[in-house]
Structure formats: C-alpha cells, structure tokens
C-alpha cells in the first residue's frame, strides 16, 4: 500500500507565501489596498451557478427540479427555492453594486436598498419570463422533427438551458446588473 503524501511534501508554506506575494504585487500595481474591503469584493461565479440552477428548478419544477418532487409539493418547492435563490442573488447584486460604486468613486449609501429594489423587480418578472420560455421550448420542439415532446426538448437540449440562462441574464442586465448578467450568460456555455 502506498503512503499518502502529507502537506510537507508539497512545501505549502513556501507556495502560499509566494502566492500571497503575487497577490500583493497585483494589488499594488492596480491601486488596491491590502485588506481594503475585508471580504469578497466581486460576485461569485459559483454562487451564480447555484442561483441559476435554483431558478431553472423554480421555473420548471417538475422537469428541472429535484427527482423526488411530487406535484402536491410543487408550490412549496418553488417558494422555498425562490426564497433561497433570490436571497443569494441579492447578496451577489450587493457585491456588484458596491464594486461599481467603488470603481466610480461613488459613495456606498443606498446601494443595499438599490440592490433589494432591483432583485424585487427581477423576481416580479419571473412569471412573465416563464411564459416567454414556454414559447422558446415550443419553438424548439416545432423546429425539430425528431423531438417527441416539449418535455424531451426541455430535458435534453442544452440549447434550451442556455436560452433560459440568457433570458435570465437579459433581465439582470436590464435591471442594471451587467456583471451578474455577464457571469450568467457565460455560464450558459457550460450549462
């Protein structure tokens, strides 16, 4: 049986120190103070991936939601999932708006309230977006003579998932969140 290497085998202390030095040099060259923000400064790509997955599940719960979802608990699932997704999206919107305010040397006053307002508007648009997405799915079904159902199109076609991501990204962009929109649309390529 081979022995597993310990962290000492990787000389991690030296590597971590070198990476810290590289980060500090980058921050200095780009006018960033070390410890300036004290936390995450930019929205998270991984958080947006999870949010988009939750939104897809909430928009199409019996097809893109959990495998054990029952029709009688569909509304509960949608409400619970939307609450989690929108709360996480609000946190990402705050990060984007704070970042944009710092970049433009504007104050941070009102940023949190603005983020809340933008995400409330985004949430209110979801029913209308679902209706629009239904037409996208139907068009894909009609455009493929080999497709046997709209369900098959929604479940199997990566292009439909990309369209969902792009439509969500478009709403984020229109809301004034271009960075979140960009992350969302780029994630569509790997959806």
mmCIF file of C-alpha atoms in Angstrom:
data_model
loop_
_atom_site.group_PDB
_atom_site.id
_atom_site.type_symbol
_atom_site.label_atom_id
_atom_site.label_comp_id
_atom_site.label_asym_id
_atom_site.label_seq_id
_atom_site.Cartn_x
_atom_site.Cartn_y
_atom_site.Cartn_z
ATOM 1 C CA UNK A 1 0.000 0.000 0.000
ATOM 2 C CA UNK A 2 1.446 3.364 -0.941
ATOM 3 C CA UNK A 3 1.785 6.082 1.618
ATOM 4 C CA UNK A 4 -0.268 9.244 1.115
ATOM 5 C CA UNK A 5 1.897 12.357 0.915
ATOM 6 C CA UNK A 6 1.499 14.872 3.720
ATOM 7 C CA UNK A 7 1.279 18.613 3.224
ATOM 8 C CA UNK A 8 5.019 18.766 3.973
ATOM 9 C CA UNK A 9 5.649 17.015 0.653
ATOM 10 C CA UNK A 10 4.209 19.979 -1.225
ATOM 11 C CA UNK A 11 6.172 22.718 0.548
ATOM 12 C CA UNK A 12 2.855 24.501 1.008
ATOM 13 C CA UNK A 13 4.171 27.198 3.321
ATOM 14 C CA UNK A 14 6.551 28.407 0.624
ATOM 15 C CA UNK A 15 3.920 28.174 -2.116
ATOM 16 C CA UNK A 16 1.279 30.003 -0.064
ATOM 17 C CA UNK A 17 3.830 32.705 0.740
ATOM 18 C CA UNK A 18 4.723 33.061 -2.947
ATOM 19 C CA UNK A 19 1.057 33.312 -3.925
ATOM 20 C CA UNK A 20 0.495 35.964 -1.230
ATOM 21 C CA UNK A 21 3.400 37.941 -2.680
ATOM 22 C CA UNK A 22 1.941 37.689 -6.191
ATOM 23 C CA UNK A 23 -1.460 38.910 -4.937
ATOM 24 C CA UNK A 24 0.135 41.813 -3.078
ATOM 25 C CA UNK A 25 2.103 42.828 -6.183
ATOM 26 C CA UNK A 26 -1.067 42.721 -8.297
ATOM 27 C CA UNK A 27 -2.962 44.811 -5.742
ATOM 28 C CA UNK A 28 -0.150 47.366 -5.602
ATOM 29 C CA UNK A 29 0.092 47.622 -9.418
ATOM 30 C CA UNK A 30 -3.691 48.024 -9.680
ATOM 31 C CA UNK A 31 -4.138 50.579 -6.915
ATOM 32 C CA UNK A 32 -5.785 48.210 -4.472
ATOM 33 C CA UNK A 33 -5.053 48.464 -0.782
ATOM 34 C CA UNK A 34 -4.271 45.251 1.022
ATOM 35 C CA UNK A 35 -7.189 44.474 3.312
ATOM 36 C CA UNK A 36 -9.145 47.301 1.685
ATOM 37 C CA UNK A 37 -12.502 45.546 1.678
ATOM 38 C CA UNK A 38 -12.044 42.922 4.348
ATOM 39 C CA UNK A 39 -14.106 40.385 2.401
ATOM 40 C CA UNK A 40 -15.173 39.265 -1.013
ATOM 41 C CA UNK A 41 -15.192 42.209 -3.406
ATOM 42 C CA UNK A 42 -16.755 40.691 -6.516
ATOM 43 C CA UNK A 43 -19.732 38.442 -7.189
ATOM 44 C CA UNK A 44 -19.041 34.723 -7.165
ATOM 45 C CA UNK A 45 -19.244 32.644 -10.321
ATOM 46 C CA UNK A 46 -20.029 29.550 -8.229
ATOM 47 C CA UNK A 47 -22.803 31.353 -6.349
ATOM 48 C CA UNK A 48 -24.312 32.444 -9.672
ATOM 49 C CA UNK A 49 -24.129 28.869 -10.987
ATOM 50 C CA UNK A 50 -26.094 27.661 -7.965
ATOM 51 C CA UNK A 51 -28.579 30.544 -8.251
ATOM 52 C CA UNK A 52 -29.211 29.784 -11.924
ATOM 53 C CA UNK A 53 -29.719 26.104 -11.148
ATOM 54 C CA UNK A 54 -32.247 27.033 -8.466
ATOM 55 C CA UNK A 55 -34.032 29.482 -10.761
ATOM 56 C CA UNK A 56 -34.267 26.854 -13.516
ATOM 57 C CA UNK A 57 -35.751 24.437 -10.982
ATOM 58 C CA UNK A 58 -38.251 27.034 -9.798
ATOM 59 C CA UNK A 59 -39.261 27.949 -13.350
ATOM 60 C CA UNK A 60 -39.701 24.311 -14.432
ATOM 61 C CA UNK A 61 -40.033 22.389 -11.150
ATOM 62 C CA UNK A 62 -41.381 19.075 -12.452
ATOM 63 C CA UNK A 63 -38.738 18.891 -15.168
ATOM 64 C CA UNK A 64 -35.650 20.704 -13.861
ATOM 65 C CA UNK A 65 -36.355 20.408 -10.133
ATOM 66 C CA UNK A 66 -35.407 17.562 -7.794
ATOM 67 C CA UNK A 67 -36.095 13.997 -8.901
ATOM 68 C CA UNK A 68 -38.280 13.225 -5.892
ATOM 69 C CA UNK A 69 -40.546 16.274 -6.266
ATOM 70 C CA UNK A 70 -44.259 15.472 -6.152
ATOM 71 C CA UNK A 71 -46.929 17.603 -7.771
ATOM 72 C CA UNK A 72 -48.645 18.207 -4.421
ATOM 73 C CA UNK A 73 -45.491 19.857 -3.043
ATOM 74 C CA UNK A 74 -44.630 21.775 -6.222
ATOM 75 C CA UNK A 75 -45.673 25.221 -4.933
ATOM 76 C CA UNK A 76 -43.829 24.697 -1.653
ATOM 77 C CA UNK A 77 -40.686 23.710 -3.560
ATOM 78 C CA UNK A 78 -40.978 26.723 -5.878
ATOM 79 C CA UNK A 79 -41.463 29.132 -2.967
ATOM 80 C CA UNK A 80 -38.666 27.646 -0.890
ATOM 81 C CA UNK A 81 -36.284 27.521 -3.859
ATOM 82 C CA UNK A 82 -37.087 31.063 -4.973
ATOM 83 C CA UNK A 83 -36.541 32.365 -1.451
ATOM 84 C CA UNK A 84 -33.084 30.779 -1.345
ATOM 85 C CA UNK A 85 -32.177 31.815 -4.908
ATOM 86 C CA UNK A 86 -33.378 35.405 -4.568
ATOM 87 C CA UNK A 87 -31.677 35.850 -1.189
ATOM 88 C CA UNK A 88 -28.412 34.601 -2.689
ATOM 89 C CA UNK A 89 -28.942 36.760 -5.787
ATOM 90 C CA UNK A 90 -29.486 39.800 -3.557
ATOM 91 C CA UNK A 91 -26.101 39.175 -1.910
ATOM 92 C CA UNK A 92 -24.447 38.974 -5.341
ATOM 93 C CA UNK A 93 -26.235 42.138 -6.514
ATOM 94 C CA UNK A 94 -24.972 43.991 -3.444
ATOM 95 C CA UNK A 95 -21.429 42.888 -4.245
ATOM 96 C CA UNK A 96 -21.739 44.086 -7.841
ATOM 97 C CA UNK A 97 -23.250 47.451 -6.915
ATOM 98 C CA UNK A 98 -20.685 48.061 -4.161
ATOM 99 C CA UNK A 99 -17.880 47.173 -6.552
ATOM 100 C CA UNK A 100 -19.278 49.510 -9.225
ATOM 101 C CA UNK A 101 -19.625 52.314 -6.663
ATOM 102 C CA UNK A 102 -16.005 51.887 -5.540
ATOM 103 C CA UNK A 103 -14.783 51.784 -9.139
ATOM 104 C CA UNK A 104 -16.585 55.034 -9.943
ATOM 105 C CA UNK A 105 -15.529 56.601 -6.609
ATOM 106 C CA UNK A 106 -19.208 56.981 -5.673
ATOM 107 C CA UNK A 107 -20.474 56.538 -2.165
ATOM 108 C CA UNK A 108 -21.993 53.307 -0.949
ATOM 109 C CA UNK A 109 -25.053 54.988 0.550
ATOM 110 C CA UNK A 110 -28.233 53.481 -0.806
ATOM 111 C CA UNK A 111 -26.507 50.565 -2.553
ATOM 112 C CA UNK A 112 -28.187 47.901 -0.409
ATOM 113 C CA UNK A 113 -31.633 49.432 -0.911
ATOM 114 C CA UNK A 114 -30.973 49.685 -4.651
ATOM 115 C CA UNK A 115 -29.945 46.022 -4.790
ATOM 116 C CA UNK A 116 -33.116 44.994 -2.965
ATOM 117 C CA UNK A 117 -35.271 47.014 -5.344
ATOM 118 C CA UNK A 118 -33.548 45.532 -8.408
ATOM 119 C CA UNK A 119 -33.948 41.947 -7.205
ATOM 120 C CA UNK A 120 -37.584 42.550 -6.237
ATOM 121 C CA UNK A 121 -38.205 43.734 -9.804
ATOM 122 C CA UNK A 122 -36.336 40.731 -11.184
ATOM 123 C CA UNK A 123 -38.445 38.393 -9.034
ATOM 124 C CA UNK A 124 -41.688 40.047 -10.126
ATOM 125 C CA UNK A 125 -40.750 39.440 -13.779
ATOM 126 C CA UNK A 126 -40.300 35.672 -13.333
ATOM 127 C CA UNK A 127 -43.918 34.658 -14.157
ATOM 128 C CA UNK A 128 -43.777 36.636 -17.408
ATOM 129 C CA UNK A 129 -40.366 35.137 -18.151
ATOM 130 C CA UNK A 130 -41.766 31.618 -17.654
ATOM 131 C CA UNK A 131 -44.474 32.327 -20.254
ATOM 132 C CA UNK A 132 -41.818 33.552 -22.693
ATOM 133 C CA UNK A 133 -39.653 30.484 -22.033
ATOM 134 C CA UNK A 134 -42.629 28.252 -22.799
ATOM 135 C CA UNK A 135 -42.687 29.773 -26.297
ATOM 136 C CA UNK A 136 -38.941 29.111 -26.650
ATOM 137 C CA UNK A 137 -39.400 25.460 -25.701
ATOM 138 C CA UNK A 138 -42.358 25.105 -28.066
ATOM 139 C CA UNK A 139 -40.399 26.687 -30.924
ATOM 140 C CA UNK A 140 -37.514 24.261 -30.357
ATOM 141 C CA UNK A 141 -39.973 21.372 -30.354
ATOM 142 C CA UNK A 142 -41.603 22.511 -33.602
ATOM 143 C CA UNK A 143 -38.178 23.079 -35.145
ATOM 144 C CA UNK A 144 -37.000 19.523 -34.583
ATOM 145 C CA UNK A 145 -38.973 16.798 -36.348
ATOM 146 C CA UNK A 146 -37.151 14.158 -34.273
ATOM 147 C CA UNK A 147 -38.359 15.619 -30.961
ATOM 148 C CA UNK A 148 -41.208 13.628 -29.451
ATOM 149 C CA UNK A 149 -42.377 16.138 -26.843
ATOM 150 C CA UNK A 150 -41.743 19.543 -25.328
ATOM 151 C CA UNK A 151 -40.642 17.702 -22.181
ATOM 152 C CA UNK A 152 -37.914 15.961 -24.161
ATOM 153 C CA UNK A 153 -36.767 19.301 -25.545
ATOM 154 C CA UNK A 154 -36.625 20.869 -22.080
ATOM 155 C CA UNK A 155 -34.828 17.916 -20.510
ATOM 156 C CA UNK A 156 -32.385 17.034 -23.276
ATOM 157 C CA UNK A 157 -31.491 20.093 -25.323
ATOM 158 C CA UNK A 158 -28.547 22.044 -23.921
ATOM 159 C CA UNK A 159 -29.592 24.942 -26.129
ATOM 160 C CA UNK A 160 -32.829 25.339 -24.181
ATOM 161 C CA UNK A 161 -30.944 25.532 -20.892
ATOM 162 C CA UNK A 162 -28.669 28.123 -22.495
ATOM 163 C CA UNK A 163 -31.725 30.119 -23.608
ATOM 164 C CA UNK A 164 -33.086 30.050 -20.049
ATOM 165 C CA UNK A 165 -29.740 31.349 -18.759
ATOM 166 C CA UNK A 166 -29.602 34.041 -21.439
ATOM 167 C CA UNK A 167 -33.154 35.196 -20.737
ATOM 168 C CA UNK A 168 -32.373 35.416 -17.013
ATOM 169 C CA UNK A 169 -29.136 37.251 -17.852
ATOM 170 C CA UNK A 170 -31.059 39.695 -20.041
ATOM 171 C CA UNK A 171 -33.350 40.543 -17.116
ATOM 172 C CA UNK A 172 -30.336 41.073 -14.866
ATOM 173 C CA UNK A 173 -28.743 43.331 -17.465
ATOM 174 C CA UNK A 174 -31.929 45.356 -17.863
ATOM 175 C CA UNK A 175 -32.113 45.667 -14.080
ATOM 176 C CA UNK A 176 -28.697 47.338 -14.054
ATOM 177 C CA UNK A 177 -26.573 44.354 -13.054
ATOM 178 C CA UNK A 178 -24.306 43.860 -16.080
ATOM 179 C CA UNK A 179 -21.641 41.839 -14.260
ATOM 180 C CA UNK A 180 -24.162 39.307 -12.940
ATOM 181 C CA UNK A 181 -25.682 39.204 -16.418
ATOM 182 C CA UNK A 182 -22.275 38.523 -17.957
ATOM 183 C CA UNK A 183 -21.491 35.750 -15.500
ATOM 184 C CA UNK A 184 -24.916 34.192 -16.149
ATOM 185 C CA UNK A 185 -24.597 34.294 -19.910
ATOM 186 C CA UNK A 186 -21.066 32.879 -19.793
ATOM 187 C CA UNK A 187 -22.286 30.049 -17.560
ATOM 188 C CA UNK A 188 -24.833 29.239 -20.272
ATOM 189 C CA UNK A 189 -21.956 27.960 -22.403
ATOM 190 C CA UNK A 190 -21.214 25.273 -19.842
ATOM 191 C CA UNK A 191 -24.812 24.544 -18.840
#
